[in-house]
Structures are given as C-alpha cells and as structure tokens.
C-alpha cells in the first residue's frame, strides 16, 4: 500500500512539471509573436513621380510591295524581242518586249492617208462654203444650193475628225507593240518565248510581272488597347525599326504611314502599315518578321519597377508606405518599359512603394525605408 502511494505521488509531480513547461513555452511564443509584430522591417522603396516616359511597341509584321504590276500584251502579234534579264531591276519607261509591228504600221499608214484625203476634201468644201455665203448675200445663189454647200462643208469637217480619230487609234495599237515598263522594280520570269503569238483574245496575256522593292511596306496589326494610345501619335516623330527574322534591326529606318480606323472584331486589332527604305533590295515581299515602334512618349505618366508588383485573385497590387506601415494598394497596369511598368491608376505623385521583402510583408506591418531610389 505504501509503495502504491509513492508511485502515485511521483506521477503527480511529473504532471505538474509538464504543465509548468507548457505554460512557459506558451508564454515565450506569445512574447515572440508580439516582438515580431512590433519589429520594424527595413525595406527598399521607390518614390512615385509623374514624368514623360519613352515607350516602344513591337508587333509581328509581313512585308508587301507598294506596287506589283502584271505586264500584258495589249495587241496580238508575234513576240520579236526581250530586252531585260529575268530577276533583274528595270526602270519605268524601259522597253521590255517588242511585238511584230508590221500589221499595225500598215494600219497606221492607211489611217494617215485617209486623214490627208479627208483634209483635202474639207479644204475644197470650205472654199465652196465661203463662196456660197457671199453669193447668197448677193442673191446670186438659191437657198437649196446654199444649203448643199453648208452640208458639204459640215460633212467634210466630220470626215476629218473621224479620220483623225482612226489615226489616233492606229497609233495607240502601233505603240502597244513596244511593251514598256509602267514602274520601276524587280522583274520576274517571262511567260512567253521569242516567236510565240501573244495578245490573243481570251488568252492569258500576262508576259511578266514587275514588283516594286524600294521602298517596301511592312503591314502589322495593333491590339485595340494599344490603338487608343497610338492613334494620338505624330507619325513624323515615330521611329520604325524593322527586325529581320534573326532579330537583327534592319539598317534603314521606316516611317509609320497608315493606321486604319476600323477594328477587326474577330481579332480585336486594327491594321497598320509602315514604309521602309530598301535601296539594296534585301527585303522581299512575303517575308514575316517583327516591327518595333520607338520614339513614343507617354506624357505625365507614373512608372514603377516591376519588382514592386504583387498579384492575387483580385489582380495586381503594390505595397506602399502609409504612416510607417505597409498598405496593399490595387493598381491598373499599362505598358512595360524595360524592367519597369506604367501604372494607369492606383498611385499618385509622391507615393512611396516598397520594392523588397514583399514575400515577408503583411498588411499593416511597420516598415522603414533603407533605399530611396530617385528613378526606376
């Protein structure tokens, strides 16, 4: 019995010790938590300031020719000459082909002779008409003879006009036997050989194609969100950099020359176009790459480092310092500028945002700045 009492007493002593130990630990934890809450966390900061900010936009683009012209045989005949090298550069006004002109030269000569004959008849009718007018005034000519002389004069005059029109038409056909380049550019392969009959009615009469390469267009699409910013730009001050497929900037700068006013509902984009000088013809139509718009200034904007941004289910936010404490503030993001981002709304000039210790921060935590950066 005595032994049992001794064991029971030892158990009570052990339980008391354990209770005292837990009580001490709980008190220490509470003290540690209180100390942690009262501890001021040193953080890096950035002071918000309104300023003009240079931004750039980059989009996929496709090169297109300013002008691609199919060269047609406009009269029928045998192809006699080819005066260009396929794949070479031709200039506006160069003679590309020669079509047999014999038939058209003969028609021209005949029309010219008909004009000369009509002019001779007109001169005779004109003399008769002048005499008839004088005689009629002297009552030496009957009204019927007077009317006949007038009709002969008018018919002769119309015949001259008709003959001149026929001569002009014959001259046009004769000139078409010389196939002339209507524009400068790179010429493609010929589609007919010397000796072929070209210009037949109902046939494919395209002899070749000229594609203008200098300058060249770069077409691209602007997302609707960007458009509301870009539509106010001065095109002359916007620098266009065409990026080659390997990412290298092309040596010649371009100019923005067109932004459409119609939104494509299927893609929520707006068509745009730049013009790029291409003196060495290194760029070719159909090439896909990217284009970058530079020299764009966002007036009176707020820019902060991207490292200051946090994200939750509601969107983007930053911690700013208010009365020495970290306060989460929702923000609306604009455009990225290098390692920084434009803030559309949520911050004001003079606000101080926190750029470090963001994972450890909790709303209301006391903080102290250790670095006040003057610019992002």
Short mmCIF file of C-alpha atoms in Angstrom, two decimals:
data_model
loop_
_atom_site.label_atom_id
_atom_site.label_comp_id
_atom_site.label_asym_id
_atom_site.label_seq_id
_atom_site.Cartn_x
_atom_site.Cartn_y
_atom_site.Cartn_z
CA UNK A 1 0.00 0.00 0.00
CA UNK A 2 2.82 2.34 0.90
CA UNK A 3 4.57 1.53 -2.36
CA UNK A 4 1.46 2.37 -4.41
CA UNK A 5 1.14 5.74 -2.70
CA UNK A 6 4.74 6.54 -3.54
CA UNK A 7 4.21 5.79 -7.25
CA UNK A 8 1.08 7.93 -7.38
CA UNK A 9 2.95 10.84 -5.78
CA UNK A 10 5.70 10.66 -8.38
CA UNK A 11 3.13 10.74 -11.19
CA UNK A 12 1.55 13.89 -9.79
CA UNK A 13 4.92 15.60 -9.60
CA UNK A 14 5.69 14.69 -13.24
CA UNK A 15 2.36 16.03 -14.49
CA UNK A 16 2.94 19.28 -12.61
CA UNK A 17 6.35 19.70 -14.24
CA UNK A 18 4.93 19.11 -17.71
CA UNK A 19 2.17 21.67 -17.09
CA UNK A 20 4.72 24.23 -15.93
CA UNK A 21 6.86 23.54 -19.02
CA UNK A 22 3.93 24.05 -21.43
CA UNK A 23 2.88 27.21 -19.65
CA UNK A 24 6.38 28.62 -20.01
CA UNK A 25 6.62 27.74 -23.72
CA UNK A 26 3.23 29.27 -24.48
CA UNK A 27 4.25 32.48 -22.78
CA UNK A 28 7.51 32.58 -24.72
CA UNK A 29 5.66 32.05 -28.05
CA UNK A 30 3.28 34.88 -27.31
CA UNK A 31 6.16 37.14 -26.38
CA UNK A 32 7.98 36.17 -29.63
CA UNK A 33 4.91 36.87 -31.72
CA UNK A 34 4.40 40.20 -30.04
CA UNK A 35 8.05 41.08 -30.62
CA UNK A 36 7.80 40.09 -34.27
CA UNK A 37 4.69 42.23 -34.73
CA UNK A 38 6.41 45.23 -33.14
CA UNK A 39 9.64 44.70 -35.13
CA UNK A 40 10.17 47.33 -37.88
CA UNK A 41 11.17 45.71 -41.17
CA UNK A 42 13.78 47.55 -43.31
CA UNK A 43 12.69 47.71 -46.97
CA UNK A 44 13.84 49.20 -50.25
CA UNK A 45 11.45 51.77 -51.70
CA UNK A 46 10.74 53.83 -54.78
CA UNK A 47 9.12 57.26 -54.70
CA UNK A 48 6.43 57.74 -57.34
CA UNK A 49 6.82 60.73 -59.64
CA UNK A 50 4.85 61.93 -62.67
CA UNK A 51 7.08 62.23 -65.73
CA UNK A 52 7.20 61.86 -69.51
CA UNK A 53 8.19 58.27 -70.32
CA UNK A 54 9.58 56.86 -73.57
CA UNK A 55 7.83 53.62 -74.58
CA UNK A 56 8.02 51.23 -77.52
CA UNK A 57 5.70 48.67 -79.11
CA UNK A 58 6.64 45.53 -81.03
CA UNK A 59 4.35 43.54 -83.35
CA UNK A 60 4.58 40.73 -85.92
CA UNK A 61 4.67 42.09 -89.46
CA UNK A 62 4.60 40.98 -93.08
CA UNK A 63 6.40 42.69 -95.95
CA UNK A 64 4.37 43.67 -99.01
CA UNK A 65 5.24 45.51 -102.19
CA UNK A 66 3.98 49.04 -102.74
CA UNK A 67 3.15 48.02 -106.28
CA UNK A 68 3.12 44.74 -108.18
CA UNK A 69 2.23 45.16 -111.85
CA UNK A 70 1.35 42.46 -114.37
CA UNK A 71 2.70 43.33 -117.83
CA UNK A 72 0.17 42.48 -120.57
CA UNK A 73 0.39 42.06 -124.33
CA UNK A 74 -2.25 44.60 -125.39
CA UNK A 75 -2.15 43.79 -129.11
CA UNK A 76 -1.93 40.47 -130.92
CA UNK A 77 1.30 39.56 -132.65
CA UNK A 78 4.49 37.54 -132.67
CA UNK A 79 6.97 38.30 -129.89
CA UNK A 80 10.17 39.56 -131.55
CA UNK A 81 12.39 40.86 -128.73
CA UNK A 82 13.04 40.58 -125.00
CA UNK A 83 15.09 43.46 -123.58
CA UNK A 84 15.62 42.55 -119.92
CA UNK A 85 17.28 39.95 -117.71
CA UNK A 86 14.87 37.85 -115.69
CA UNK A 87 15.12 38.67 -111.98
CA UNK A 88 16.85 41.95 -112.73
CA UNK A 89 15.90 45.53 -111.94
CA UNK A 90 14.09 47.59 -114.58
CA UNK A 91 13.19 51.27 -114.57
CA UNK A 92 9.97 52.97 -115.50
CA UNK A 93 9.92 53.60 -119.27
CA UNK A 94 12.26 50.73 -120.19
CA UNK A 95 11.24 48.74 -123.30
CA UNK A 96 10.68 45.14 -122.14
CA UNK A 97 9.35 43.38 -125.27
CA UNK A 98 8.81 44.06 -128.95
CA UNK A 99 5.73 42.64 -130.72
CA UNK A 100 5.75 42.41 -134.51
CA UNK A 101 4.52 45.88 -135.62
CA UNK A 102 4.09 45.21 -139.39
CA UNK A 103 0.29 44.96 -139.40
CA UNK A 104 -0.13 47.92 -137.07
CA UNK A 105 2.33 50.05 -139.03
CA UNK A 106 0.34 49.38 -142.20
CA UNK A 107 -2.92 50.29 -140.48
CA UNK A 108 -1.34 53.48 -139.19
CA UNK A 109 -0.10 54.43 -142.65
CA UNK A 110 -3.54 53.80 -144.16
CA UNK A 111 -5.24 55.88 -141.47
CA UNK A 112 -2.81 58.70 -142.04
CA UNK A 113 -3.56 58.64 -145.80
CA UNK A 114 -7.29 58.69 -145.07
CA UNK A 115 -6.79 61.73 -142.87
CA UNK A 116 -4.87 63.52 -145.62
CA UNK A 117 -7.67 62.75 -148.08
CA UNK A 118 -10.35 63.96 -145.66
CA UNK A 119 -8.42 67.16 -145.05
CA UNK A 120 -8.18 67.81 -148.81
CA UNK A 121 -11.93 67.28 -149.20
CA UNK A 122 -12.53 69.62 -146.28
CA UNK A 123 -10.45 72.38 -147.78
CA UNK A 124 -12.45 72.16 -151.04
CA UNK A 125 -15.77 72.15 -149.19
CA UNK A 126 -14.59 75.10 -147.10
CA UNK A 127 -13.84 77.13 -150.23
CA UNK A 128 -17.24 76.27 -151.70
CA UNK A 129 -18.96 77.24 -148.47
CA UNK A 130 -17.21 80.62 -148.33
CA UNK A 131 -18.25 81.38 -151.93
CA UNK A 132 -21.82 80.24 -151.30
CA UNK A 133 -22.11 82.62 -148.36
CA UNK A 134 -21.03 85.61 -150.47
CA UNK A 135 -23.27 84.68 -153.39
CA UNK A 136 -26.25 84.09 -151.15
CA UNK A 137 -25.86 87.58 -149.67
CA UNK A 138 -25.88 89.00 -153.25
CA UNK A 139 -28.99 86.95 -154.07
CA UNK A 140 -26.96 85.12 -156.70
CA UNK A 141 -27.48 81.69 -155.13
CA UNK A 142 -30.65 79.79 -154.40
CA UNK A 143 -31.42 78.60 -150.87
CA UNK A 144 -31.11 74.97 -151.98
CA UNK A 145 -27.59 75.49 -153.34
CA UNK A 146 -26.70 77.41 -150.18
CA UNK A 147 -27.89 74.51 -148.00
CA UNK A 148 -26.00 71.97 -150.11
CA UNK A 149 -22.75 73.90 -149.76
CA UNK A 150 -23.23 74.12 -145.99
CA UNK A 151 -23.96 70.39 -145.68
CA UNK A 152 -20.91 69.51 -147.78
CA UNK A 153 -18.74 71.68 -145.53
CA UNK A 154 -20.08 70.11 -142.33
CA UNK A 155 -19.73 66.57 -143.71
CA UNK A 156 -16.16 67.23 -144.76
CA UNK A 157 -15.36 68.61 -141.31
CA UNK A 158 -16.82 65.50 -139.64
CA UNK A 159 -14.89 63.25 -142.01
CA UNK A 160 -11.64 64.93 -140.94
CA UNK A 161 -12.48 64.35 -137.28
CA UNK A 162 -13.32 60.70 -137.96
CA UNK A 163 -10.10 60.15 -139.91
CA UNK A 164 -8.05 61.79 -137.17
CA UNK A 165 -9.66 59.51 -134.54
CA UNK A 166 -8.89 56.44 -136.68
CA UNK A 167 -5.28 57.60 -136.97
CA UNK A 168 -5.02 58.06 -133.20
CA UNK A 169 -6.42 54.56 -132.64
CA UNK A 170 -3.95 53.10 -135.12
CA UNK A 171 -1.13 54.99 -133.36
CA UNK A 172 -2.17 53.53 -130.00
CA UNK A 173 -2.08 49.96 -131.36
CA UNK A 174 1.27 50.62 -133.04
CA UNK A 175 2.71 51.98 -129.78
CA UNK A 176 1.48 48.89 -127.91
CA UNK A 177 3.91 46.78 -129.98
CA UNK A 178 6.59 48.27 -127.70
CA UNK A 179 5.85 46.81 -124.24
CA UNK A 180 7.04 49.49 -121.80
CA UNK A 181 7.67 49.14 -118.04
CA UNK A 182 5.00 51.21 -116.21
CA UNK A 183 7.03 51.29 -112.99
CA UNK A 184 10.47 50.52 -111.60
CA UNK A 185 11.20 47.32 -109.71
CA UNK A 186 12.35 43.73 -109.91
CA UNK A 187 11.07 41.82 -112.92
CA UNK A 188 10.03 38.18 -112.76
CA UNK A 189 10.40 35.35 -115.27
CA UNK A 190 8.98 35.76 -118.77
CA UNK A 191 5.90 33.67 -119.56
CA UNK A 192 6.32 33.60 -123.35
CA UNK A 193 9.33 32.90 -125.54
CA UNK A 194 10.52 34.81 -128.57
CA UNK A 195 8.44 33.71 -131.56
CA UNK A 196 5.28 32.98 -129.55
CA UNK A 197 2.00 34.53 -130.60
CA UNK A 198 0.78 36.78 -127.79
CA UNK A 199 -2.20 39.03 -127.20
CA UNK A 200 -4.82 36.58 -128.47
CA UNK A 201 -8.37 37.34 -127.37
CA UNK A 202 -9.41 35.24 -124.37
CA UNK A 203 -5.85 34.01 -123.65
CA UNK A 204 -3.67 34.68 -120.60
CA UNK A 205 -1.70 37.61 -121.96
CA UNK A 206 0.47 38.36 -118.91
CA UNK A 207 4.04 38.50 -120.21
CA UNK A 208 5.80 39.06 -116.86
CA UNK A 209 5.43 40.93 -113.54
CA UNK A 210 7.27 43.90 -112.05
CA UNK A 211 7.43 44.14 -108.25
CA UNK A 212 8.50 47.38 -106.58
CA UNK A 213 11.01 46.73 -103.79
CA UNK A 214 12.21 50.20 -102.80
CA UNK A 215 10.60 51.35 -100.61
CA UNK A 216 8.64 48.41 -99.22
CA UNK A 217 5.64 48.16 -96.91
CA UNK A 218 5.57 46.37 -93.56
CA UNK A 219 1.99 45.54 -92.58
CA UNK A 220 1.04 44.70 -88.98
CA UNK A 221 -1.90 44.75 -86.58
CA UNK A 222 -2.26 46.84 -83.42
CA UNK A 223 -4.23 45.43 -80.46
CA UNK A 224 -7.19 47.62 -79.61
CA UNK A 225 -5.75 48.50 -76.18
CA UNK A 226 -2.60 49.91 -77.79
CA UNK A 227 -4.54 51.69 -80.53
CA UNK A 228 -6.17 54.16 -78.14
CA UNK A 229 -2.69 55.28 -77.20
CA UNK A 230 -1.10 55.16 -80.66
CA UNK A 231 -3.89 56.97 -82.52
CA UNK A 232 -2.83 60.28 -80.97
CA UNK A 233 0.76 59.97 -82.18
CA UNK A 234 2.53 62.32 -84.53
CA UNK A 235 3.55 59.90 -87.32
CA UNK A 236 6.56 62.02 -88.24
CA UNK A 237 8.13 61.59 -84.79
CA UNK A 238 7.54 57.84 -84.57
CA UNK A 239 10.65 55.81 -85.35
CA UNK A 240 10.02 52.47 -87.07
CA UNK A 241 12.63 49.71 -86.70
CA UNK A 242 12.16 46.61 -88.86
CA UNK A 243 13.61 43.49 -87.24
CA UNK A 244 15.00 40.80 -89.52
CA UNK A 245 13.92 37.18 -88.88
CA UNK A 246 17.05 36.64 -86.75
CA UNK A 247 16.13 39.63 -84.56
CA UNK A 248 18.74 41.98 -86.03
CA UNK A 249 17.49 45.53 -86.70
CA UNK A 250 17.42 46.39 -90.41
CA UNK A 251 19.83 49.14 -91.40
CA UNK A 252 17.20 51.52 -92.76
CA UNK A 253 14.63 53.22 -90.54
CA UNK A 254 10.99 53.30 -91.55
CA UNK A 255 8.03 55.60 -91.13
CA UNK A 256 4.51 54.90 -89.93
CA UNK A 257 2.25 55.93 -92.80
CA UNK A 258 -1.15 54.35 -92.10
CA UNK A 259 -3.38 53.29 -89.21
CA UNK A 260 -6.83 52.03 -90.11
CA UNK A 261 -9.98 53.35 -88.45
CA UNK A 262 -11.86 50.04 -88.44
CA UNK A 263 -11.49 47.42 -85.71
CA UNK A 264 -11.43 43.79 -86.88
CA UNK A 265 -13.89 42.18 -84.48
CA UNK A 266 -12.51 38.67 -84.98
CA UNK A 267 -9.03 39.62 -83.73
CA UNK A 268 -9.70 42.87 -81.80
CA UNK A 269 -6.90 44.51 -83.77
CA UNK A 270 -6.51 47.42 -86.16
CA UNK A 271 -4.49 47.24 -89.37
CA UNK A 272 -1.45 49.47 -89.68
CA UNK A 273 1.41 49.91 -92.11
CA UNK A 274 4.93 51.29 -92.16
CA UNK A 275 7.11 52.14 -95.13
CA UNK A 276 10.78 51.08 -95.08
CA UNK A 277 13.54 52.21 -97.43
CA UNK A 278 15.06 49.19 -99.19
CA UNK A 279 17.76 50.55 -101.55
CA UNK A 280 19.72 47.29 -101.77
CA UNK A 281 16.56 45.19 -102.19
CA UNK A 282 17.46 42.98 -99.23
CA UNK A 283 13.85 42.85 -98.04
CA UNK A 284 11.41 40.91 -100.18
CA UNK A 285 7.59 40.80 -100.20
CA UNK A 286 6.04 37.93 -98.26
CA UNK A 287 8.69 37.87 -95.52
CA UNK A 288 7.40 37.55 -91.94
CA UNK A 289 9.23 39.17 -89.04
CA UNK A 290 8.62 41.86 -86.39
CA UNK A 291 8.43 45.63 -86.32
CA UNK A 292 9.15 47.96 -83.40
CA UNK A 293 7.72 51.45 -82.93
CA UNK A 294 10.04 53.76 -80.99
CA UNK A 295 10.26 57.44 -80.11
CA UNK A 296 6.84 57.32 -78.41
CA UNK A 297 6.34 59.40 -75.28
CA UNK A 298 3.69 58.74 -72.63
CA UNK A 299 3.03 62.20 -71.18
CA UNK A 300 2.76 62.76 -67.43
CA UNK A 301 2.87 59.06 -66.53
CA UNK A 302 3.74 57.07 -63.43
CA UNK A 303 6.33 54.31 -63.80
CA UNK A 304 7.42 51.88 -61.10
CA UNK A 305 9.84 48.90 -61.06
CA UNK A 306 8.21 45.60 -61.98
CA UNK A 307 9.73 44.03 -58.84
CA UNK A 308 7.27 46.09 -56.79
CA UNK A 309 4.27 44.30 -58.28
CA UNK A 310 2.33 41.59 -56.46
CA UNK A 311 -0.57 39.50 -57.72
CA UNK A 312 -3.60 37.98 -56.05
CA UNK A 313 -7.04 36.73 -57.10
CA UNK A 314 -8.28 40.31 -57.46
CA UNK A 315 -5.42 41.47 -59.70
CA UNK A 316 -2.18 43.44 -59.37
CA UNK A 317 -1.26 45.44 -56.30
CA UNK A 318 1.72 47.06 -54.61
CA UNK A 319 2.66 47.81 -51.03
CA UNK A 320 3.02 51.49 -50.32
CA UNK A 321 4.11 53.08 -47.05
CA UNK A 322 1.35 54.91 -45.18
CA UNK A 323 2.16 56.24 -41.67
CA UNK A 324 5.16 53.92 -41.46
CA UNK A 325 3.19 50.79 -42.30
CA UNK A 326 2.84 48.59 -45.40
CA UNK A 327 -0.52 49.14 -47.08
CA UNK A 328 -1.59 46.96 -50.06
CA UNK A 329 -2.86 49.14 -52.93
CA UNK A 330 -4.57 47.78 -56.11
CA UNK A 331 -3.16 49.19 -59.37
CA UNK A 332 -4.13 49.09 -63.05
CA UNK A 333 -1.16 48.24 -65.27
CA UNK A 334 -0.23 49.96 -68.51
CA UNK A 335 2.74 49.21 -70.77
CA UNK A 336 6.06 47.60 -69.88
CA UNK A 337 9.09 49.87 -70.26
CA UNK A 338 12.15 47.65 -69.89
CA UNK A 339 12.18 46.44 -66.27
CA UNK A 340 9.53 48.99 -65.31
CA UNK A 341 5.80 49.29 -65.89
CA UNK A 342 3.48 52.25 -66.43
CA UNK A 343 0.68 52.47 -63.87
CA UNK A 344 -2.61 53.72 -65.31
CA UNK A 345 -4.32 54.19 -61.94
CA UNK A 346 -3.92 53.39 -58.26
CA UNK A 347 -0.89 55.53 -57.41
CA UNK A 348 -0.31 59.25 -57.12
CA UNK A 349 2.68 61.53 -57.36
CA UNK A 350 4.70 61.32 -54.13
CA UNK A 351 3.55 57.83 -53.07
CA UNK A 352 6.32 55.56 -51.75
CA UNK A 353 6.11 51.92 -52.86
CA UNK A 354 8.06 49.02 -51.40
CA UNK A 355 10.37 47.07 -53.70
CA UNK A 356 11.85 44.42 -51.38
CA UNK A 357 10.83 41.97 -48.63
CA UNK A 358 7.46 41.63 -50.39
CA UNK A 359 7.03 37.94 -49.52
CA UNK A 360 7.53 38.63 -45.82
CA UNK A 361 5.28 41.69 -45.70
CA UNK A 362 1.84 41.61 -44.17
CA UNK A 363 -0.77 44.38 -44.33
CA UNK A 364 -0.15 46.88 -41.54
CA UNK A 365 3.39 45.67 -40.85
CA UNK A 366 5.70 48.52 -39.67
CA UNK A 367 8.49 49.26 -42.15
CA UNK A 368 11.35 51.68 -42.58
CA UNK A 369 12.93 52.70 -45.90
CA UNK A 370 16.61 51.87 -46.40
CA UNK A 371 16.93 52.99 -50.01
CA UNK A 372 15.05 55.85 -51.67
CA UNK A 373 15.79 55.38 -55.40
CA UNK A 374 15.40 58.61 -57.41
CA UNK A 375 14.35 56.80 -60.60
CA UNK A 376 13.32 53.26 -61.58
#
